[in-house]
CSV table of C-alpha atoms and ligand atoms in Angstrom, one decimal:
chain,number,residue,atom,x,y,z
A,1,UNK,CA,14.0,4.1,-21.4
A,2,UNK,CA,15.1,1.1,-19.8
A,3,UNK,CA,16.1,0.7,-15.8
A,4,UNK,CA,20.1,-0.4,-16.2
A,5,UNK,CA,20.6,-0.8,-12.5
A,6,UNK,CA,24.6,-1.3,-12.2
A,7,UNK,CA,24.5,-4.2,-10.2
A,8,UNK,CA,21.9,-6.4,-11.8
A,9,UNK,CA,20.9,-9.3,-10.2
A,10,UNK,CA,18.4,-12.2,-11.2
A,11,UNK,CA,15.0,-11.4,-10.2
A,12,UNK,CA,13.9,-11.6,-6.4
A,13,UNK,CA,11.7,-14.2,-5.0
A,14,UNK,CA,8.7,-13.9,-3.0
A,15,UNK,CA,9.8,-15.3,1.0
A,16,UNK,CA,8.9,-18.3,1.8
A,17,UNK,CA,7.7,-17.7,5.2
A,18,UNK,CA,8.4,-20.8,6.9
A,19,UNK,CA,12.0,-20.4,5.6
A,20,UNK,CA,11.6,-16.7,7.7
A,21,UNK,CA,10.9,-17.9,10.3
A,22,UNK,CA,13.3,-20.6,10.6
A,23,UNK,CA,15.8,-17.8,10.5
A,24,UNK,CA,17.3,-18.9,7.2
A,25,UNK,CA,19.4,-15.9,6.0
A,26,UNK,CA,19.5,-17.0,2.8
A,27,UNK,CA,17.8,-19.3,0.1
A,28,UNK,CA,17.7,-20.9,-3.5
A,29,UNK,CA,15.1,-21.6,-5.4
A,30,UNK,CA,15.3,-23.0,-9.0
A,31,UNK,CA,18.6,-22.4,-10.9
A,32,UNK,CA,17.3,-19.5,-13.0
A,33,UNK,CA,16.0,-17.9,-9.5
A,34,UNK,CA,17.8,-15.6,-7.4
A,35,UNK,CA,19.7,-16.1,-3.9
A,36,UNK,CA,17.9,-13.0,-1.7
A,37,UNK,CA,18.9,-12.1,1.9
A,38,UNK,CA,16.1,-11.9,4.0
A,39,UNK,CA,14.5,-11.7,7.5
A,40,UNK,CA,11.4,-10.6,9.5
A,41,UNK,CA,11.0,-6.9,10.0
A,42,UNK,CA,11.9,-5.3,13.6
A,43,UNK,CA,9.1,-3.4,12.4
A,44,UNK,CA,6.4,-5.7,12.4
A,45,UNK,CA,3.6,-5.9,15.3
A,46,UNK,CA,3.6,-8.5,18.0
A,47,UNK,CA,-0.6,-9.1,16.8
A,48,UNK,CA,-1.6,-12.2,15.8
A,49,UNK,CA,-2.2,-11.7,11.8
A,50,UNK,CA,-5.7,-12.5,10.3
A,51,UNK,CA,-5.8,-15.3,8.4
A,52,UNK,CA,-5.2,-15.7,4.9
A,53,UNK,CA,-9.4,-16.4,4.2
A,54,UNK,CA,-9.8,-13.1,5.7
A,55,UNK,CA,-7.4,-10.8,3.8
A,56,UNK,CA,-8.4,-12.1,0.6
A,57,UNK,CA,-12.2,-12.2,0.8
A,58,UNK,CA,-13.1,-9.1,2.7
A,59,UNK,CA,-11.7,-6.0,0.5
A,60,UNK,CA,-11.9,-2.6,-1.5
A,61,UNK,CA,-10.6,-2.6,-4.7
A,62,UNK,CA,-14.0,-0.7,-6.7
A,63,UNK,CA,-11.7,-1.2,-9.9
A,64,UNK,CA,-13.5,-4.6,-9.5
A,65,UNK,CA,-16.6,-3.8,-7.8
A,66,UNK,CA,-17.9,-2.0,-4.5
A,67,UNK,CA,-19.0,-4.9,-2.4
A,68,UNK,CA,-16.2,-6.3,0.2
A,69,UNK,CA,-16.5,-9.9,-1.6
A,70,UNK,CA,-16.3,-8.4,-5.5
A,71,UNK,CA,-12.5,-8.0,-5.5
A,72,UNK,CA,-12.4,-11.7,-4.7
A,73,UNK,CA,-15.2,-12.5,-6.9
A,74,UNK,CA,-13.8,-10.9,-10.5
A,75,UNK,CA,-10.2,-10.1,-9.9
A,76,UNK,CA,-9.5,-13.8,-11.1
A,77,UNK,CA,-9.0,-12.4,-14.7
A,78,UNK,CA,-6.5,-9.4,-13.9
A,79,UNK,CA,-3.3,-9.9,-15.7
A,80,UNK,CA,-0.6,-8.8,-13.8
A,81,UNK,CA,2.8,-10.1,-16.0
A,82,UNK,CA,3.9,-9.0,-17.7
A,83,UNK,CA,3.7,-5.3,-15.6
A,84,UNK,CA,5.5,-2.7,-15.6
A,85,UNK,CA,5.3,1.1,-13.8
A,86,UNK,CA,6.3,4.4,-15.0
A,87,UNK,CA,8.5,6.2,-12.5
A,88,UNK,CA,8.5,9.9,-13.7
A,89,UNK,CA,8.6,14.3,-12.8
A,90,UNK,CA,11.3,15.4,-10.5
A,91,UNK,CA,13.5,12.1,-10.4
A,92,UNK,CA,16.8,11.6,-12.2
A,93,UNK,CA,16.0,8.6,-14.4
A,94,UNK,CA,12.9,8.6,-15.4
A,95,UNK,CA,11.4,5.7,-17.2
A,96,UNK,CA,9.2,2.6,-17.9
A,97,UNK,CA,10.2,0.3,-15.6
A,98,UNK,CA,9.4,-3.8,-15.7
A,99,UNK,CA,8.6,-4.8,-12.3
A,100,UNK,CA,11.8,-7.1,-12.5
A,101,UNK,CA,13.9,-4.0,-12.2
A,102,UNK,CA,11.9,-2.5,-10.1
A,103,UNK,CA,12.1,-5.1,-7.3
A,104,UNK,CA,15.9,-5.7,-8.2
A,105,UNK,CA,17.9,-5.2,-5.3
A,106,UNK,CA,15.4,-4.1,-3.1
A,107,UNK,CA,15.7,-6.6,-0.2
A,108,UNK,CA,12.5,-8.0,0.7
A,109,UNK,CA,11.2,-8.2,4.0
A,110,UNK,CA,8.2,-9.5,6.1
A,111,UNK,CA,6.2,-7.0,7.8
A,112,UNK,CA,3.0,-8.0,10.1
A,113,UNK,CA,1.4,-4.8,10.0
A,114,UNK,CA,-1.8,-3.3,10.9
A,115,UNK,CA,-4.1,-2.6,8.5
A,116,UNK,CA,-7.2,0.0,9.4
A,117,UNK,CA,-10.1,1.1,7.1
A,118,UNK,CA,-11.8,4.0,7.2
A,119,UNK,CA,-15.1,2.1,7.5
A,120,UNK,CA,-13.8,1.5,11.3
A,121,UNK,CA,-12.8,-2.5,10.2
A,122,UNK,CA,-8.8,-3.8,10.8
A,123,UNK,CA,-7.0,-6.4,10.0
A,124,UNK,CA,-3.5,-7.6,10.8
A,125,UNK,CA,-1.4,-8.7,7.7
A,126,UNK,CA,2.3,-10.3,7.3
A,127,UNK,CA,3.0,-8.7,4.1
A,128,UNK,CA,6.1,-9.4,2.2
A,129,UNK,CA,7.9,-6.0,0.6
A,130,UNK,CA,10.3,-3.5,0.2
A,131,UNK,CA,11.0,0.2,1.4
A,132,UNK,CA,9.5,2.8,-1.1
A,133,UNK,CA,12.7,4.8,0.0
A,134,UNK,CA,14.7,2.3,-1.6
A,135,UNK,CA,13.1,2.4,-5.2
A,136,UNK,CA,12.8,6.4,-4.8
A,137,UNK,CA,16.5,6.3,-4.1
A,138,UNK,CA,17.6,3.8,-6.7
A,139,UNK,CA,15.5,6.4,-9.3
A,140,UNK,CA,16.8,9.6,-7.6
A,141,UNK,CA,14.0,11.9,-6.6
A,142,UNK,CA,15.3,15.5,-7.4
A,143,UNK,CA,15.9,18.3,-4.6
A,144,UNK,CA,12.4,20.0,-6.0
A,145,UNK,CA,10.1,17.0,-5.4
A,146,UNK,CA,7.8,17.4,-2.6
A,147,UNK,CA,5.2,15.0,-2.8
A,148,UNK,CA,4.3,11.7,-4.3
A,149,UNK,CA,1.7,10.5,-6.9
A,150,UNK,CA,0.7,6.9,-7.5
A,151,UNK,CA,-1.5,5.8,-9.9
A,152,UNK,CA,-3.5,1.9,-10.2
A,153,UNK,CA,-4.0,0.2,-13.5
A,154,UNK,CA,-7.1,1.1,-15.5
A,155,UNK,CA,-7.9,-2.0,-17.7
A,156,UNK,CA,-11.6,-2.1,-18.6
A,157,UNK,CA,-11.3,-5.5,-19.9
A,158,UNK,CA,-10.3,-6.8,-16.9
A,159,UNK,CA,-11.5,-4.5,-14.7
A,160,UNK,CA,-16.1,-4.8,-14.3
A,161,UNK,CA,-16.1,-1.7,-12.2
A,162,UNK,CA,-14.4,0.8,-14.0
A,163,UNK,CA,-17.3,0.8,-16.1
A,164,UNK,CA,-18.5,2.9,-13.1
A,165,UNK,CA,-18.1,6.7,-13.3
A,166,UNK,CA,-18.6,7.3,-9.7
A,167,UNK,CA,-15.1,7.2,-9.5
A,168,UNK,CA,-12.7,9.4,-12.2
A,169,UNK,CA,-10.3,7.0,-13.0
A,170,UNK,CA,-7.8,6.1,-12.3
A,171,UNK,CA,-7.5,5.4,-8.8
A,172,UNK,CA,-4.8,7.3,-7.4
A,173,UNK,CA,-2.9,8.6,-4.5
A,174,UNK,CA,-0.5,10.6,-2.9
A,175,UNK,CA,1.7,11.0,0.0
A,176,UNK,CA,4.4,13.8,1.3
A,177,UNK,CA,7.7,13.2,0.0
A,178,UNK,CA,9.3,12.5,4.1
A,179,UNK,CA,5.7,9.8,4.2
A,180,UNK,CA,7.1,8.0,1.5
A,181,UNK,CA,10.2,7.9,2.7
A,182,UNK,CA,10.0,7.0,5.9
A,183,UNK,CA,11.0,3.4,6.7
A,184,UNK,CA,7.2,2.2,7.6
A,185,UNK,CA,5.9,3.0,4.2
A,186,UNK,CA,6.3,-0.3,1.8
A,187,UNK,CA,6.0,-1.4,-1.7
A,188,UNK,CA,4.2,-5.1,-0.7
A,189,UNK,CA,4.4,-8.0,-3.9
A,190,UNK,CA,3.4,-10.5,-1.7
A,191,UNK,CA,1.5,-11.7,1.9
A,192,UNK,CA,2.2,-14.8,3.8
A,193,UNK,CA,3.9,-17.1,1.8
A,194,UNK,CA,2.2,-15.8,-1.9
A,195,UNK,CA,2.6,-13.6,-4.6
A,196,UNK,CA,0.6,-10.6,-3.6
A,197,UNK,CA,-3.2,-12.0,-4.0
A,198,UNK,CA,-5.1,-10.2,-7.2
A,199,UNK,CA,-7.4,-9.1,-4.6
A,200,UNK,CA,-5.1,-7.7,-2.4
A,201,UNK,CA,-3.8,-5.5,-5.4
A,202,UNK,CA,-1.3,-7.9,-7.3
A,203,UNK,CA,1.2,-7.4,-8.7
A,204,UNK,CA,2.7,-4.5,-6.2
A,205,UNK,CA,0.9,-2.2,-4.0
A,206,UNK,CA,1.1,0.8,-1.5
A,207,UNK,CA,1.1,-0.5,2.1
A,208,UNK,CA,1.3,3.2,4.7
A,209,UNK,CA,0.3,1.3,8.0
A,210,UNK,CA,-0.4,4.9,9.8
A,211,UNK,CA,-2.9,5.7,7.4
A,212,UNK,CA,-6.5,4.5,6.8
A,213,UNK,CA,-6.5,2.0,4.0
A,214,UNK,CA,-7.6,4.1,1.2
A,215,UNK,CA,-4.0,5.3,1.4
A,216,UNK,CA,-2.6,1.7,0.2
A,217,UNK,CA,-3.0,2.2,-3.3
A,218,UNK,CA,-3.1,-1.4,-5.3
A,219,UNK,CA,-2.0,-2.4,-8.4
A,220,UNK,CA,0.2,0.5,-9.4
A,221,UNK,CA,1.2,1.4,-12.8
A,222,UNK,CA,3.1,5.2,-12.3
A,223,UNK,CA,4.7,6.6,-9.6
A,224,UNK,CA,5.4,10.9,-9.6
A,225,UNK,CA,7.6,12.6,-7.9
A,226,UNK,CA,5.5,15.9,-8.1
A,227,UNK,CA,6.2,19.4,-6.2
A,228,UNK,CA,2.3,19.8,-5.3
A,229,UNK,CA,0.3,18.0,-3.4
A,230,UNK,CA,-1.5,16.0,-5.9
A,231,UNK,CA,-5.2,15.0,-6.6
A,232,UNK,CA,-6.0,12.0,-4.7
A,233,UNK,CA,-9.4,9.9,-5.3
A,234,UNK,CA,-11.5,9.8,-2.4
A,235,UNK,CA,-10.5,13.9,-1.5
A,236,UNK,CA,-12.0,14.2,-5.0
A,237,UNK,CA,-14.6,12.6,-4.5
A,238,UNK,CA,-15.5,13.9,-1.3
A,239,UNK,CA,-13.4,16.3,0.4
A,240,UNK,CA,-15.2,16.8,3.3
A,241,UNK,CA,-14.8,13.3,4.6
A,242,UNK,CA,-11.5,12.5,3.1
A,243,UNK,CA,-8.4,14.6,3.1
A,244,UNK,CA,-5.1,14.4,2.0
A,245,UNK,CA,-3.4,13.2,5.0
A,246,UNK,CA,-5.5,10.6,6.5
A,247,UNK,CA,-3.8,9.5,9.2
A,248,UNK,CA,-5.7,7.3,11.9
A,249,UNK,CA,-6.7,9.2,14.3
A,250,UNK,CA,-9.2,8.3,16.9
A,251,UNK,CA,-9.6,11.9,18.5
A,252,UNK,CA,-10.8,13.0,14.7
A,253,UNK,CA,-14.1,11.4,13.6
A,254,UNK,CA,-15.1,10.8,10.2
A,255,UNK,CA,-17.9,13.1,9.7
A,256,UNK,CA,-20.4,10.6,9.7
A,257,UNK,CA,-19.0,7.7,12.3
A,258,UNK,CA,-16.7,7.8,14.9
A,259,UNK,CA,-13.3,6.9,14.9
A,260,UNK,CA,-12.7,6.1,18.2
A,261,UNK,CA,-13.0,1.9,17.4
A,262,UNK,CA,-12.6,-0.7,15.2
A,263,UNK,CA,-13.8,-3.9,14.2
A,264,UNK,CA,-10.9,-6.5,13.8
A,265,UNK,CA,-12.3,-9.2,11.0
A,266,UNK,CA,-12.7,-12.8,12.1
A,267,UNK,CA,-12.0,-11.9,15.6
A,268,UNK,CA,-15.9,-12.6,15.9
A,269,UNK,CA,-19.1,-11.2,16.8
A,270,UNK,CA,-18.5,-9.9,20.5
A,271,UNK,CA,-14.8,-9.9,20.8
A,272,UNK,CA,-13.9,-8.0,17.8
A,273,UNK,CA,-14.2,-4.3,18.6
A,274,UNK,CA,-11.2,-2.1,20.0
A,275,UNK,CA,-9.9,1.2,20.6
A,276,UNK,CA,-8.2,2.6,17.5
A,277,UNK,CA,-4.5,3.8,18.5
A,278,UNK,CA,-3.2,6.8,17.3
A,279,UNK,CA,-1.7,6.5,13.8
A,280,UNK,CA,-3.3,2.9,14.0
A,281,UNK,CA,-0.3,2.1,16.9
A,282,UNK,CA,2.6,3.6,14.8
A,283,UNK,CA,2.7,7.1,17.1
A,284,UNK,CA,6.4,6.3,18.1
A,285,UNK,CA,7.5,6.0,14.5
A,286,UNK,CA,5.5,8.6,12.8
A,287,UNK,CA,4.0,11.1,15.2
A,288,UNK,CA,7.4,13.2,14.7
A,289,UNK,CA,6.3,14.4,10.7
A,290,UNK,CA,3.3,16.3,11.6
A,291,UNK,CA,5.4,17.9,14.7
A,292,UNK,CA,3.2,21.3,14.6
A,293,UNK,CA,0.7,20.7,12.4
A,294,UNK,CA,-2.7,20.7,13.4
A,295,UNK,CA,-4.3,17.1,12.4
A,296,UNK,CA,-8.1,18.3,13.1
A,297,UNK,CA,-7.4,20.7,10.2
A,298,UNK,CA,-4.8,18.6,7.9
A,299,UNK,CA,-7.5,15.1,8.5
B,1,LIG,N1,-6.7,0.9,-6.7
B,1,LIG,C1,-7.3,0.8,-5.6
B,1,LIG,N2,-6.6,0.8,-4.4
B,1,LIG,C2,-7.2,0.7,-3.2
B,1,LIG,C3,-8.6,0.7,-3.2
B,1,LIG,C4,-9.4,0.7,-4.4
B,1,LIG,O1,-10.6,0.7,-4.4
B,1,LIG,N3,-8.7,0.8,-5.6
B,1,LIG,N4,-9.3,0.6,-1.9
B,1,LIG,C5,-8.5,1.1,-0.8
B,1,LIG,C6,-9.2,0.9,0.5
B,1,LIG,S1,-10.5,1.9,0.9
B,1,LIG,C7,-8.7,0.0,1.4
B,1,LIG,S2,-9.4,-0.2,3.0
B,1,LIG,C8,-7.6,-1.0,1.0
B,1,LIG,C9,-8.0,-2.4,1.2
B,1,LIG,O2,-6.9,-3.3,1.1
B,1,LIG,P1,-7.1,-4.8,1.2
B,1,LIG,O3,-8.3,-5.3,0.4
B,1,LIG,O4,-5.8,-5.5,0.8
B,1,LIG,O5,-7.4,-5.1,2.7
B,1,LIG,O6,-7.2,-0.8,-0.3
B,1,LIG,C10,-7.1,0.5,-0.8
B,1,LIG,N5,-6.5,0.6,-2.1
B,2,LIG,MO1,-10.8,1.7,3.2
């Protein structure tokens, strides 16, 4: 089944961010291109991002390897259009979707956010996305949904470290339905002024800025709307260490390091660590959905 969205527009453009930022509302590109509203986030940080060297040469994506520079090294070959995702469970149109339709009338914004590994390193990145809210409304998640599943590509062609049974793939991962609709939480296609870097998990990925990075699933090819909490990879592989929830939390170590600090990459050898916030500086926004809960026991 095809997505017949009622008002169909030609498909969206990545921002130009020098356009952003000189507070154009509105642009053109070439005829057959779209005219898209857009404008910096209010939700983006004040940080200074990383540069683009940095986000795209120091990375996890073990579809293509477990070293921080293997993404960059063999991601060259991914295709990613044509692409599509399946949207399907509890939501009122279920389908195959091209990412065209997807990103149809989804207004795109820039977002600076910070991004925070669980390996204690954190980077600052101007992504360029949409609210997951917005696609999970346009779809119409049903009143029984709970929670959502995401899945990344598996393409073993293209992919070296699939090969690899360490991990049962495919990658995937899952956030409460109220996570994945809360404003914060973006569907990213692009970063500074580029279509989302294969690295970086091209053509459209997960971006959840409260959470550590495993969260931020890349290259997605199915999103769920499920009524349990779903399987997720790295609680599979290792529940101990990783749980559902995630969220960054420096009074909660990791059960071998300390999550007190992080290392921001390229901010150099001495002036690079810092204290980790809570939910990685979001605790305004977020703090609020785990009202009660205990986040030593839900890590
Ligand atoms: N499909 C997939 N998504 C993934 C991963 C992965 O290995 N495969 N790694 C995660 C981890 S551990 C982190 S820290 C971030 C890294 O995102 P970045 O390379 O854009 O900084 O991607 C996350 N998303
Ligand atoms: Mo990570």
């Amino acid at each position: 089944m095809r997505l017949n969205w009622s008002d169909v527009t030609p498909k969206p453009l990545w921002l130009n961010r020098r356009q952003l930022i000189a507070g154009a509302a509105a642009f053109a590109a070439t005829p057959a291109m779209a005219r898209i509203e857009a404008a910096p986030s209010a939700y983006s940080t004040a940080d200074e991002p990383n540069s683009l060297e940095d986000i795209t040469s120091y990375n996890n994506f073990y579809e293509f390897g477990t070293g921080k520079g293997d993404p960059a090294a063999n991601a060259a070959g991914l295709t990613v259009d044509p692409w599509s995702i399946t949207i399907d469970g509890l939501v009122d149109k279920p389908g195959t979707y091209d990412l065209a339709d997807v990103m149809t009338g989804q207004p795109l914004e820039e977002r600076i956010y910070r991004f925070r590994c669980v390996e204690a390193w954190a980077m600052v990145v101007p992504w360029i996305g949409f609210e997951l809210a917005g696609l999970l409304n346009r779809v119409g998640v049903q009143p029984s949904a709970k929670f959502v599943a995401f899945e990344t590509l598996v393409r073993p062609e293209e992919m070296p470290g699939v090969a690899s049974p360490f991990i049962e793939w495919p990658y995937r991962e899952g956030l409460r339905l109220d996570e994945a609709m809360h404003p914060l939480t973006i569907l990213a296609t692009g970063l500074y002024s580029e279509a989302m870097p294969k690295q970086n998990g091209a053509p459209i990925r997960l971006v959840v800025p409260w959470k550590y990075g495993f969260k931020s699933i890349k290259s997605i090819v199915r999103i769920s709307l499920v009524d349990k909490m779903p399987k997720t990879t790295w609680n599979m592989l290792q529940p101990s260490e990783y749980g559902f929830y995630s969220n960054v939390n420096p009074t909660v170590d990791h059960p071998r390091w300390s999550q007190a600090s992080e290392r921001r990459i390229g901010a150099g050898l001495f002036g690079g660590r810092q204290d980790t916030l809570m939910f990685n500086g979001y605790e305004a926004e977020v703090a609020s959905l785990y009202a009660g809960m205990d986040l030593a026991e839900n890590y």
